[in-house]
Amino acid sequence: DVKVTQSSRYLVKRTGEKVFLECVQDMDHENMFWYRQDPGLGLRLIYFSYDVKMKEKGDIPEGYSVSREKKERFSLILESASTNQTSMYLCASSPYAGTSGRLSSSYNEQFFGPGTRLTVL
Amino acid sequence: KNEVEQSPQNLTAQEGEFITINCSYSVGISALHWLQQHPGGGIVSLFMLSSGKKKHGRLIATINIQEKHSSLHITASHPRDSAVYICAVSYGGSQGNLIFGKGTKLSVKP
């Protein structure tokens, strides 16, 4: 059974603290994603990674950084947490679709972790 | 930039009712995804389709590529169907990025 795990379900931090959110997948997927989800705004992409040590900014990268030292692990870092970073954080992974030949749409299926509800006081 | 619009935003139904959730998008895609998120946060993929119709149990997903529109139907709805249903689209790129709708919150009353 495929699995994406996140280090915490609930987390409470203080303003200014450095926060690490960890995500691990056991499916040998190349692509990994970090989203935040807020009421009325849906899922918004923070950062994604398509290979070890590679990262790309998503739609809302400000205030966040990421690290991907190993294929199975993708970390989201809040350098100095602020109250507007209180949110649900979701990690996802998907396999690499390849660049040659006909792409299968099945390779775009993303597998999600259970989410981390972060509160910054 | 592709926009993904879902309707309705909120939906309350009585147990047993037939439910339809709609999704529209603005530019061509390679696939459309329907996702389900139960209270507590975890998201699971229900369907991924690029044409026609797919069925799984009481759930049916359809897509009309020409009209850039998809529907998710739930027959004989049950309180355990209460969840947020999210539509997302992809373009088939190797990195697999998805564009998400804002979700439809469904509540099925017994």
Short mmCIF file of C-alpha atoms in Angstrom, two decimals:
data_model
loop_
_atom_site.label_atom_id
_atom_site.label_comp_id
_atom_site.label_asym_id
_atom_site.label_seq_id
_atom_site.Cartn_x
_atom_site.Cartn_y
_atom_site.Cartn_z
CA ASP A 1 0.00 0.00 0.00
CA VAL A 2 1.48 3.35 -1.05
CA LYS A 3 2.25 5.71 1.75
CA VAL A 4 3.09 9.36 2.34
CA THR A 5 3.70 10.27 5.96
CA GLN A 6 4.12 13.62 7.66
CA SER A 7 6.01 14.09 10.90
CA SER A 8 3.18 15.65 12.93
CA ARG A 9 -0.61 15.88 12.67
CA TYR A 10 -0.81 18.94 14.93
CA LEU A 11 1.87 21.47 15.78
CA VAL A 12 1.82 24.66 17.86
CA LYS A 13 4.71 27.11 17.58
CA ARG A 14 5.48 30.64 18.65
CA THR A 15 6.10 33.61 16.37
CA GLY A 16 9.74 33.74 15.31
CA GLU A 17 10.46 30.06 15.86
CA LYS A 18 12.08 27.98 13.14
CA VAL A 19 9.72 25.18 12.11
CA PHE A 20 10.50 21.98 10.25
CA LEU A 21 7.77 19.91 8.59
CA GLU A 22 8.93 16.54 7.33
CA CYS A 23 7.42 14.39 4.61
CA VAL A 24 8.45 10.86 3.68
CA GLN A 25 7.19 8.68 0.84
CA ASP A 26 7.89 4.99 0.27
CA MET A 27 6.90 4.79 -3.40
CA ASP A 28 10.26 5.82 -4.94
CA HIS A 29 8.57 8.85 -6.51
CA GLU A 30 10.66 11.53 -8.16
CA ASN A 31 8.23 14.43 -7.64
CA MET A 32 7.28 15.81 -4.25
CA PHE A 33 5.11 18.80 -3.36
CA TRP A 34 4.27 21.01 -0.40
CA TYR A 35 0.87 22.75 -0.28
CA ARG A 36 -0.96 24.85 2.22
CA GLN A 37 -4.73 24.77 2.48
CA ASP A 38 -6.80 27.63 3.86
CA PRO A 39 -10.59 28.06 4.02
CA GLY A 40 -11.94 29.64 0.85
CA LEU A 41 -8.58 29.47 -0.93
CA GLY A 42 -8.15 25.78 -1.61
CA LEU A 43 -4.78 24.11 -2.05
CA ARG A 44 -1.89 26.39 -2.98
CA LEU A 45 1.52 25.14 -4.05
CA ILE A 46 4.43 26.37 -1.93
CA TYR A 47 7.37 24.45 -3.42
CA PHE A 48 7.95 21.29 -5.37
CA SER A 49 10.92 19.09 -6.13
CA TYR A 50 11.43 16.83 -9.14
CA ASP A 51 14.69 15.27 -8.03
CA VAL A 52 17.11 15.06 -5.13
CA LYS A 53 18.60 18.50 -4.34
CA MET A 54 16.30 20.11 -6.94
CA LYS A 55 13.54 22.53 -6.00
CA GLU A 56 11.17 24.88 -7.73
CA LYS A 57 9.06 27.69 -6.31
CA GLY A 58 5.34 27.28 -6.44
CA ASP A 59 2.71 29.99 -6.20
CA ILE A 60 3.40 31.16 -2.63
CA PRO A 61 7.05 30.47 -1.65
CA GLU A 62 7.58 33.61 0.44
CA GLY A 63 8.54 32.82 4.02
CA TYR A 64 9.31 29.18 3.25
CA SER A 65 12.27 27.11 2.12
CA VAL A 66 12.64 23.40 1.35
CA SER A 67 15.24 20.69 1.46
CA ARG A 68 15.47 17.42 -0.44
CA GLU A 69 18.65 15.59 0.47
CA LYS A 70 17.21 12.11 -0.12
CA LYS A 71 14.68 10.95 -2.69
CA GLU A 72 12.14 9.80 -0.13
CA ARG A 73 12.20 12.89 2.10
CA PHE A 74 11.05 16.45 1.42
CA SER A 75 11.23 19.01 4.21
CA LEU A 76 9.43 22.33 4.48
CA ILE A 77 11.11 24.98 6.62
CA LEU A 78 9.58 28.10 8.09
CA GLU A 79 12.67 30.18 8.92
CA SER A 80 10.80 32.51 11.28
CA ALA A 81 7.20 31.48 11.82
CA SER A 82 4.51 34.14 11.65
CA THR A 83 0.82 34.05 12.57
CA ASN A 84 -0.20 34.25 8.90
CA GLN A 85 1.49 30.87 8.39
CA THR A 86 -1.14 29.19 10.58
CA SER A 87 -2.62 26.69 8.15
CA MET A 88 -3.01 23.06 7.12
CA TYR A 89 0.13 21.84 5.34
CA LEU A 90 -0.12 18.91 2.93
CA CYS A 91 2.66 16.98 1.29
CA ALA A 92 2.21 14.93 -1.88
CA SER A 93 4.30 12.83 -4.23
CA SER A 94 3.96 11.57 -7.79
CA PRO A 95 6.07 9.51 -10.17
CA TYR A 96 8.10 11.10 -12.96
CA ALA A 97 6.24 10.97 -16.29
CA GLY A 98 9.28 11.18 -18.57
CA THR A 99 10.00 13.51 -21.45
CA SER A 100 9.98 11.19 -24.44
CA GLY A 101 7.19 9.34 -26.09
CA ARG A 102 3.55 9.55 -25.18
CA LEU A 103 2.98 10.72 -21.65
CA SER A 104 0.51 8.75 -19.64
CA SER A 105 -1.89 10.93 -17.71
CA SER A 106 -1.72 8.38 -14.90
CA TYR A 107 1.69 9.71 -14.01
CA ASN A 108 0.11 12.94 -12.82
CA GLU A 109 -1.75 11.25 -9.96
CA GLN A 110 -0.55 12.67 -6.69
CA PHE A 111 -0.56 10.78 -3.40
CA PHE A 112 -1.15 12.90 -0.33
CA GLY A 113 0.00 12.71 3.26
CA PRO A 114 -2.45 13.15 6.17
CA GLY A 115 -1.59 16.83 6.66
CA THR A 116 -0.09 18.88 9.49
CA ARG A 117 -2.27 21.49 11.14
CA LEU A 118 0.16 24.22 12.23
CA THR A 119 -0.84 26.97 14.64
CA VAL A 120 1.54 29.89 15.14
CA LEU A 121 0.82 31.91 18.27
CA LYS B 1 -3.11 30.40 -16.64
CA ASN B 2 -5.76 27.76 -16.15
CA GLU B 3 -8.58 28.59 -13.77
CA VAL B 4 -10.55 25.77 -12.18
CA GLU B 5 -14.01 26.67 -10.96
CA GLN B 6 -16.22 24.40 -8.87
CA SER B 7 -19.87 24.69 -8.01
CA PRO B 8 -21.54 24.69 -5.66
CA GLN B 9 -19.19 25.76 -2.86
CA ASN B 10 -21.39 24.13 -0.22
CA LEU B 11 -24.02 21.45 -0.62
CA THR B 12 -26.38 19.91 1.92
CA ALA B 13 -28.37 16.84 0.94
CA GLN B 14 -30.65 14.28 2.56
CA GLU B 15 -29.54 10.68 2.68
CA GLY B 16 -30.48 8.89 -0.52
CA GLU B 17 -30.43 11.96 -2.77
CA PHE B 18 -28.59 12.09 -6.09
CA ILE B 19 -25.77 14.64 -5.91
CA THR B 20 -23.93 16.50 -8.66
CA ILE B 21 -20.80 18.61 -8.26
CA ASN B 22 -19.53 20.59 -11.24
CA CYS B 23 -16.07 21.64 -12.38
CA SER B 24 -15.08 23.95 -15.24
CA TYR B 25 -11.62 24.84 -16.49
CA SER B 26 -10.37 27.42 -18.95
CA VAL B 27 -7.64 25.86 -21.11
CA GLY B 28 -6.80 22.43 -22.54
CA ILE B 29 -5.67 19.74 -20.14
CA SER B 30 -4.30 16.20 -20.24
CA ALA B 31 -6.35 14.91 -17.32
CA LEU B 32 -8.90 15.95 -14.74
CA HIS B 33 -8.83 14.62 -11.20
CA TRP B 34 -11.51 14.31 -8.55
CA LEU B 35 -10.22 14.15 -4.99
CA GLN B 36 -11.96 13.58 -1.66
CA GLN B 37 -10.95 15.09 1.66
CA HIS B 38 -12.59 13.91 4.85
CA PRO B 39 -12.59 15.93 8.08
CA GLY B 40 -9.13 15.43 9.55
CA GLY B 41 -7.34 16.37 6.37
CA GLY B 42 -6.21 13.36 4.32
CA ILE B 43 -6.85 13.61 0.58
CA VAL B 44 -7.48 10.58 -1.62
CA SER B 45 -7.77 10.39 -5.36
CA LEU B 46 -11.20 9.23 -6.57
CA PHE B 47 -10.86 9.51 -10.33
CA MET B 48 -8.47 10.59 -13.02
CA LEU B 49 -9.99 10.94 -16.47
CA SER B 50 -9.20 12.48 -19.81
CA SER B 51 -12.38 11.57 -21.70
CA GLY B 52 -15.79 9.99 -21.28
CA LYS B 53 -16.97 8.57 -18.02
CA LYS B 54 -15.71 6.49 -15.12
CA LYS B 55 -17.68 4.70 -12.41
CA HIS B 56 -16.65 3.35 -9.04
CA GLY B 57 -19.41 2.08 -6.80
CA ARG B 58 -21.89 4.91 -6.26
CA LEU B 59 -19.55 7.51 -7.74
CA ILE B 60 -19.59 8.53 -11.39
CA ALA B 61 -17.29 11.08 -13.04
CA THR B 62 -17.85 12.49 -16.51
CA ILE B 63 -15.87 14.90 -18.63
CA ASN B 64 -16.74 16.90 -21.75
CA ILE B 65 -13.46 18.01 -23.33
CA GLN B 66 -15.10 20.34 -25.87
CA GLU B 67 -17.02 22.19 -23.17
CA LYS B 68 -14.13 22.02 -20.66
CA HIS B 69 -16.48 20.71 -18.00
CA SER B 70 -16.64 17.75 -15.65
CA SER B 71 -19.23 16.48 -13.19
CA LEU B 72 -18.98 14.20 -10.18
CA HIS B 73 -22.19 12.36 -9.34
CA ILE B 74 -23.01 10.46 -6.16
CA THR B 75 -26.00 8.13 -6.32
CA ALA B 76 -27.94 7.10 -3.19
CA SER B 77 -25.91 9.47 -1.02
CA HIS B 78 -25.00 8.46 2.54
CA PRO B 79 -23.75 10.47 5.54
CA ARG B 80 -20.32 8.85 5.12
CA ASP B 81 -20.07 10.69 1.78
CA SER B 82 -19.82 13.95 3.74
CA ALA B 83 -16.47 15.43 2.75
CA VAL B 84 -14.84 18.13 0.64
CA TYR B 85 -14.63 17.18 -3.03
CA ILE B 86 -11.84 18.82 -4.99
CA CYS B 87 -11.44 19.07 -8.74
CA ALA B 88 -7.91 19.43 -10.17
CA VAL B 89 -6.43 19.50 -13.67
CA SER B 90 -3.06 18.49 -15.05
CA TYR B 91 -1.20 19.08 -18.29
CA GLY B 92 0.81 15.89 -18.58
CA GLY B 93 4.16 17.53 -17.87
CA SER B 94 6.87 15.39 -16.33
CA GLN B 95 6.66 17.20 -13.02
CA GLY B 96 2.98 16.44 -12.58
CA ASN B 97 1.81 19.79 -11.28
CA LEU B 98 -1.90 20.10 -10.59
CA ILE B 99 -4.16 23.15 -10.59
CA PHE B 100 -6.86 22.86 -7.94
CA GLY B 101 -10.39 24.15 -7.58
CA LYS B 102 -11.42 25.53 -4.19
CA GLY B 103 -13.48 22.47 -3.32
CA THR B 104 -17.13 21.66 -2.65
CA LYS B 105 -18.12 20.90 0.94
CA LEU B 106 -20.81 18.21 0.95
CA SER B 107 -22.88 17.39 4.00
CA VAL B 108 -25.32 14.47 3.81
CA LYS B 109 -27.92 14.40 6.59
CA PRO B 110 -29.46 11.14 7.80
#
